[in-house]
Amino acid sequence: MEESKRIRSLKKRLIKELPFFPNNKKTLTDLESQSLNGILIHYLHWKTRLVPARRRRIQIAPEVTSDKRWRRLKEDINALLHKIRNEEDVFPYLSKRAHYYGYTPAQRIKDGEVDSWEDKDQILNTKGFHHFHLNMNVQSTGLSERTDDVLFAYVTRENFHAIGIFDHSVFDSADSNGNMNDERSRMWRLHEKHAMLGMEPGTAYISHPIATSGHPIYIVRMADFYANIIRATTILSGT
């Protein structure tokens, strides 16, 4: 079924905003050939990596203030939290990948050219943690100076729950024997602590399920839901 003019226009606007890479005609053509559902998945997934400016309530887990790095980093952490409380822009402190790595063609992954997580935040998708760099000096690029130590947090529309301080080794995968480094192991323990809060011992649970593509299941369902509404509205309006 041929797409309506309105849907083609919507896809074009979403693709224009989505930071794809490589930023070339081939990637653009790949995106333009995809269905509305596919474009919505990529767009909504990228948007989940960003943290819009909203006034949020702050919670600080004891693991943050008891960390040996707290004394050295507390000034910058408090400056970040001040911005969160006061509805200020925190985009500069997000990962560079959140700004520039919104989508890459699946064929590049199949060909072994890039890792399957190249355009996704594995820890955000599977654990729910956003992470923030802790240097308040914003450069001409629009990003803050990068720091090895980052703050992990659960972020919702209303709340910002600071969970822990980690260095960048937390992003290293387990080795071939399944062994994780200290920071990644600690991150897993903190995730389990919060995911299982209030559960009876031995309770089975599924936390942040993802599709085989690596996208969160709720994003896939949301994209399908939105696409159905858009198509139905388009049919009713005759455009």
mmCIF file of C-alpha atoms in Angstrom:
data_model
loop_
_atom_site.group_PDB
_atom_site.id
_atom_site.type_symbol
_atom_site.label_atom_id
_atom_site.label_comp_id
_atom_site.label_asym_id
_atom_site.label_seq_id
_atom_site.Cartn_x
_atom_site.Cartn_y
_atom_site.Cartn_z
ATOM 1 C CA MET A 1 0.000 0.000 0.000
ATOM 2 C CA GLU A 2 1.395 3.372 -1.026
ATOM 3 C CA GLU A 3 2.071 5.788 1.821
ATOM 4 C CA SER A 4 0.076 8.983 1.959
ATOM 5 C CA LYS A 5 1.642 12.383 1.427
ATOM 6 C CA ARG A 6 1.162 13.194 5.116
ATOM 7 C CA ILE A 7 3.007 10.046 6.256
ATOM 8 C CA ARG A 8 5.851 10.640 3.806
ATOM 9 C CA SER A 9 6.159 14.183 5.129
ATOM 10 C CA LEU A 10 6.197 12.963 8.742
ATOM 11 C CA LYS A 11 8.874 10.371 7.980
ATOM 12 C CA LYS A 12 10.980 13.031 6.297
ATOM 13 C CA ARG A 13 10.798 15.301 9.366
ATOM 14 C CA LEU A 14 11.684 12.481 11.766
ATOM 15 C CA ILE A 15 14.618 11.348 9.628
ATOM 16 C CA LYS A 16 15.903 14.926 9.405
ATOM 17 C CA GLU A 17 16.050 15.144 13.195
ATOM 18 C CA LEU A 18 17.486 11.648 13.753
ATOM 19 C CA PRO A 19 21.330 11.655 13.930
ATOM 20 C CA PHE A 20 22.296 8.784 11.626
ATOM 21 C CA PHE A 21 25.744 7.515 10.735
ATOM 22 C CA PRO A 22 27.529 7.285 8.460
ATOM 23 C CA ASN A 23 25.956 10.615 7.559
ATOM 24 C CA ASN A 24 25.722 9.948 3.844
ATOM 25 C CA LYS A 25 23.272 9.343 1.018
ATOM 26 C CA LYS A 26 23.385 5.563 1.457
ATOM 27 C CA THR A 27 22.210 5.725 5.075
ATOM 28 C CA LEU A 28 19.573 8.304 4.186
ATOM 29 C CA THR A 29 18.241 6.074 1.404
ATOM 30 C CA ASP A 30 18.166 3.131 3.815
ATOM 31 C CA LEU A 31 16.017 5.119 6.240
ATOM 32 C CA GLU A 32 13.708 6.487 3.560
ATOM 33 C CA SER A 33 12.968 2.939 2.388
ATOM 34 C CA GLN A 34 11.730 1.868 5.830
ATOM 35 C CA SER A 35 8.137 1.783 7.003
ATOM 36 C CA LEU A 36 6.606 4.349 9.315
ATOM 37 C CA ASN A 37 6.837 1.778 12.121
ATOM 38 C CA GLY A 38 10.563 1.351 11.565
ATOM 39 C CA ILE A 39 11.261 5.081 11.520
ATOM 40 C CA LEU A 40 9.233 5.561 14.696
ATOM 41 C CA ILE A 41 11.204 2.800 16.445
ATOM 42 C CA HIS A 42 14.532 4.439 15.595
ATOM 43 C CA TYR A 43 13.304 7.922 16.441
ATOM 44 C CA LEU A 44 11.631 7.050 19.753
ATOM 45 C CA HIS A 45 14.576 4.870 20.751
ATOM 46 C CA TRP A 46 17.002 7.726 20.159
ATOM 47 C CA LYS A 47 14.781 10.117 22.116
ATOM 48 C CA THR A 48 14.861 7.823 25.170
ATOM 49 C CA ARG A 49 18.607 8.420 25.382
ATOM 50 C CA LEU A 50 18.074 12.152 25.881
ATOM 51 C CA VAL A 51 16.882 13.875 29.050
ATOM 52 C CA PRO A 52 14.648 16.886 28.285
ATOM 53 C CA ALA A 53 14.742 19.874 30.605
ATOM 54 C CA ARG A 54 12.063 19.346 33.244
ATOM 55 C CA ARG A 55 11.899 20.161 36.922
ATOM 56 C CA ARG A 56 12.507 16.846 38.682
ATOM 57 C CA ARG A 57 12.630 15.726 42.289
ATOM 58 C CA ILE A 58 16.084 14.561 43.335
ATOM 59 C CA GLN A 59 16.885 11.356 45.184
ATOM 60 C CA ILE A 60 20.449 10.371 46.032
ATOM 61 C CA ALA A 61 21.206 6.740 46.848
ATOM 62 C CA PRO A 62 23.609 6.133 49.766
ATOM 63 C CA GLU A 63 25.990 4.421 47.335
ATOM 64 C CA VAL A 64 26.639 7.841 45.791
ATOM 65 C CA THR A 65 27.651 9.744 48.920
ATOM 66 C CA SER A 66 29.517 6.782 50.428
ATOM 67 C CA ASP A 67 31.654 6.354 47.299
ATOM 68 C CA LYS A 68 35.301 7.298 47.861
ATOM 69 C CA ARG A 69 35.046 9.590 44.810
ATOM 70 C CA TRP A 70 32.189 11.618 46.283
ATOM 71 C CA ARG A 71 34.442 14.120 48.057
ATOM 72 C CA ARG A 72 36.307 14.882 44.823
ATOM 73 C CA LEU A 73 33.202 14.971 42.613
ATOM 74 C CA LYS A 74 30.477 16.337 44.880
ATOM 75 C CA GLU A 75 30.798 19.933 43.650
ATOM 76 C CA ASP A 76 30.165 18.928 40.044
ATOM 77 C CA ILE A 77 27.493 16.387 41.002
ATOM 78 C CA ASN A 78 25.655 19.018 43.029
ATOM 79 C CA ALA A 79 25.957 21.450 40.106
ATOM 80 C CA LEU A 80 24.353 18.848 37.827
ATOM 81 C CA LEU A 81 21.591 18.177 40.356
ATOM 82 C CA HIS A 82 20.969 21.923 40.647
ATOM 83 C CA LYS A 83 20.342 22.027 36.907
ATOM 84 C CA ILE A 84 17.956 19.080 37.170
ATOM 85 C CA ARG A 85 16.000 20.724 39.993
ATOM 86 C CA ASN A 86 15.716 23.997 38.119
ATOM 87 C CA GLU A 87 14.627 22.677 34.725
ATOM 88 C CA GLU A 88 17.932 23.583 33.059
ATOM 89 C CA ASP A 89 19.451 21.962 29.989
ATOM 90 C CA VAL A 90 21.531 18.860 30.780
ATOM 91 C CA PHE A 91 22.096 17.737 27.176
ATOM 92 C CA PRO A 92 25.801 18.743 27.312
ATOM 93 C CA TYR A 93 26.489 16.174 30.041
ATOM 94 C CA LEU A 94 25.032 13.181 28.223
ATOM 95 C CA SER A 95 27.097 10.671 26.291
ATOM 96 C CA LYS A 96 28.458 11.845 22.943
ATOM 97 C CA ARG A 97 26.792 8.784 21.436
ATOM 98 C CA ALA A 98 23.384 9.969 22.626
ATOM 99 C CA HIS A 99 23.888 13.116 20.555
ATOM 100 C CA TYR A 100 25.400 11.680 17.386
ATOM 101 C CA TYR A 101 24.774 7.920 17.202
ATOM 102 C CA GLY A 102 21.011 7.663 16.772
ATOM 103 C CA TYR A 103 20.897 5.119 13.953
ATOM 104 C CA THR A 104 23.152 3.044 11.740
ATOM 105 C CA PRO A 105 21.969 0.581 9.056
ATOM 106 C CA ALA A 106 21.367 -2.985 10.222
ATOM 107 C CA GLN A 107 23.346 -4.246 7.234
ATOM 108 C CA ARG A 108 26.527 -2.770 8.723
ATOM 109 C CA ILE A 109 25.916 -4.902 11.814
ATOM 110 C CA LYS A 110 25.206 -8.037 9.745
ATOM 111 C CA ASP A 111 28.412 -7.452 7.779
ATOM 112 C CA GLY A 112 30.425 -7.204 11.000
ATOM 113 C CA GLU A 113 31.356 -3.610 10.262
ATOM 114 C CA VAL A 114 30.046 -2.361 13.611
ATOM 115 C CA ASP A 115 28.812 -3.858 16.869
ATOM 116 C CA SER A 116 25.071 -4.393 17.290
ATOM 117 C CA TRP A 117 25.073 -1.865 20.157
ATOM 118 C CA GLU A 118 26.795 0.846 18.121
ATOM 119 C CA ASP A 119 23.608 2.932 17.885
ATOM 120 C CA LYS A 120 22.143 1.844 21.212
ATOM 121 C CA ASP A 121 22.944 2.304 24.901
ATOM 122 C CA GLN A 122 23.136 -1.245 26.216
ATOM 123 C CA ILE A 123 23.037 -0.277 29.888
ATOM 124 C CA LEU A 124 20.093 2.087 29.395
ATOM 125 C CA ASN A 125 18.149 -0.478 27.366
ATOM 126 C CA THR A 126 18.785 -3.422 29.689
ATOM 127 C CA LYS A 127 19.143 -1.746 33.098
ATOM 128 C CA GLY A 128 17.398 1.621 32.758
ATOM 129 C CA PHE A 129 20.387 3.769 33.767
ATOM 130 C CA HIS A 130 21.214 7.074 32.104
ATOM 131 C CA HIS A 131 24.739 8.336 32.709
ATOM 132 C CA PHE A 132 26.100 11.871 32.958
ATOM 133 C CA HIS A 133 29.570 13.338 32.589
ATOM 134 C CA LEU A 134 30.678 15.427 35.534
ATOM 135 C CA ASN A 135 32.570 18.415 34.153
ATOM 136 C CA MET A 136 30.379 21.516 34.007
ATOM 137 C CA ASN A 137 32.607 23.225 31.408
ATOM 138 C CA VAL A 138 30.636 23.192 28.148
ATOM 139 C CA GLN A 139 32.799 23.329 25.021
ATOM 140 C CA SER A 140 32.132 24.963 21.655
ATOM 141 C CA THR A 141 30.828 21.579 20.436
ATOM 142 C CA GLY A 142 27.898 21.916 22.822
ATOM 143 C CA LEU A 143 29.171 19.017 24.930
ATOM 144 C CA SER A 144 30.834 19.272 28.311
ATOM 145 C CA GLU A 145 34.405 18.128 28.751
ATOM 146 C CA ARG A 146 34.356 14.355 28.976
ATOM 147 C CA THR A 147 35.137 12.710 32.325
ATOM 148 C CA ASP A 148 36.162 9.161 33.139
ATOM 149 C CA ASP A 149 33.858 9.170 36.163
ATOM 150 C CA VAL A 150 30.134 9.379 35.400
ATOM 151 C CA LEU A 151 26.946 9.504 37.462
ATOM 152 C CA PHE A 152 24.350 6.784 36.853
ATOM 153 C CA ALA A 153 20.706 7.641 37.469
ATOM 154 C CA TYR A 154 17.157 6.446 36.946
ATOM 155 C CA VAL A 155 15.354 9.309 35.202
ATOM 156 C CA THR A 156 11.596 9.712 34.777
ATOM 157 C CA ARG A 157 9.454 12.723 33.914
ATOM 158 C CA GLU A 158 9.121 13.565 37.610
ATOM 159 C CA ASN A 159 12.193 12.102 39.328
ATOM 160 C CA PHE A 160 15.966 11.906 39.078
ATOM 161 C CA HIS A 161 17.349 9.109 41.250
ATOM 162 C CA ALA A 162 21.153 9.204 41.423
ATOM 163 C CA ILE A 163 22.269 5.592 41.853
ATOM 164 C CA GLY A 164 26.053 5.462 41.751
ATOM 165 C CA ILE A 165 29.382 6.803 40.532
ATOM 166 C CA PHE A 166 31.315 4.690 38.026
ATOM 167 C CA ASP A 167 34.366 5.025 35.838
ATOM 168 C CA HIS A 168 34.189 4.111 32.157
ATOM 169 C CA SER A 169 35.270 0.515 32.746
ATOM 170 C CA VAL A 170 31.616 -0.075 33.687
ATOM 171 C CA PHE A 171 30.881 -0.118 29.947
ATOM 172 C CA ASP A 172 33.303 -2.999 29.304
ATOM 173 C CA SER A 173 31.586 -6.294 28.500
ATOM 174 C CA ALA A 174 32.290 -9.517 30.362
ATOM 175 C CA ASP A 175 35.214 -11.582 29.130
ATOM 176 C CA SER A 176 34.896 -14.879 27.238
ATOM 177 C CA ASN A 177 34.395 -16.694 30.552
ATOM 178 C CA GLY A 178 31.590 -14.388 31.647
ATOM 179 C CA ASN A 179 33.704 -12.540 34.206
ATOM 180 C CA MET A 180 32.944 -8.861 34.762
ATOM 181 C CA ASN A 181 35.278 -6.176 36.068
ATOM 182 C CA ASP A 182 34.643 -4.606 39.481
ATOM 183 C CA GLU A 183 32.713 -1.587 38.230
ATOM 184 C CA ARG A 184 30.420 -3.586 35.969
ATOM 185 C CA SER A 185 29.769 -6.150 38.724
ATOM 186 C CA ARG A 186 28.878 -3.344 41.137
ATOM 187 C CA MET A 187 26.532 -1.826 38.559
ATOM 188 C CA TRP A 188 24.752 -5.190 38.199
ATOM 189 C CA ARG A 189 24.372 -5.480 41.975
ATOM 190 C CA LEU A 190 22.896 -1.991 42.224
ATOM 191 C CA HIS A 191 20.510 -2.737 39.383
ATOM 192 C CA GLU A 192 19.321 -5.926 41.089
ATOM 193 C CA LYS A 193 18.920 -4.092 44.389
ATOM 194 C CA HIS A 194 16.557 -1.528 42.859
ATOM 195 C CA ALA A 195 14.816 -3.897 40.428
ATOM 196 C CA MET A 196 13.925 -6.314 43.233
ATOM 197 C CA LEU A 197 12.939 -3.679 45.779
ATOM 198 C CA GLY A 198 9.756 -4.807 47.540
ATOM 199 C CA MET A 199 9.740 -8.299 46.003
ATOM 200 C CA GLU A 200 9.503 -11.487 47.994
ATOM 201 C CA PRO A 201 12.721 -13.573 48.060
ATOM 202 C CA GLY A 202 12.879 -15.931 45.089
ATOM 203 C CA THR A 203 10.464 -13.892 42.978
ATOM 204 C CA ALA A 204 11.019 -14.288 39.239
ATOM 205 C CA TYR A 205 10.977 -11.068 37.263
ATOM 206 C CA ILE A 206 11.827 -9.637 33.861
ATOM 207 C CA SER A 207 13.537 -6.273 33.884
ATOM 208 C CA HIS A 208 13.694 -4.106 30.759
ATOM 209 C CA PRO A 209 13.026 -6.798 28.106
ATOM 210 C CA ILE A 210 14.506 -6.085 24.691
ATOM 211 C CA ALA A 211 13.820 -7.295 21.154
ATOM 212 C CA THR A 212 16.410 -9.238 19.157
ATOM 213 C CA SER A 213 17.389 -5.912 17.575
ATOM 214 C CA GLY A 214 18.346 -4.567 21.007
ATOM 215 C CA HIS A 215 15.458 -2.101 21.132
ATOM 216 C CA PRO A 216 13.331 -2.092 24.298
ATOM 217 C CA ILE A 217 10.076 -3.993 23.784
ATOM 218 C CA TYR A 218 8.035 -1.055 25.049
ATOM 219 C CA ILE A 219 9.544 1.152 22.323
ATOM 220 C CA VAL A 220 8.582 -1.346 19.610
ATOM 221 C CA ARG A 221 5.030 -1.538 20.952
ATOM 222 C CA MET A 222 4.790 2.227 21.322
ATOM 223 C CA ALA A 223 5.957 2.731 17.741
ATOM 224 C CA ASP A 224 3.361 0.257 16.460
ATOM 225 C CA PHE A 225 0.645 1.959 18.516
ATOM 226 C CA TYR A 226 1.556 5.416 17.217
ATOM 227 C CA ALA A 227 1.824 4.161 13.624
ATOM 228 C CA ASN A 228 -1.670 2.647 13.790
ATOM 229 C CA ILE A 229 -3.130 5.905 15.096
ATOM 230 C CA ILE A 230 -1.311 7.961 12.456
ATOM 231 C CA ARG A 231 -2.511 5.699 9.639
ATOM 232 C CA ALA A 232 -6.082 5.663 10.941
ATOM 233 C CA THR A 233 -6.091 9.452 11.262
ATOM 234 C CA THR A 234 -4.653 9.799 7.767
ATOM 235 C CA ILE A 235 -7.364 7.557 6.295
ATOM 236 C CA LEU A 236 -10.111 9.496 8.062
ATOM 237 C CA SER A 237 -8.738 12.829 6.903
ATOM 238 C CA GLY A 238 -8.182 11.572 3.369
ATOM 239 C CA THR A 239 -4.610 12.897 3.195
#
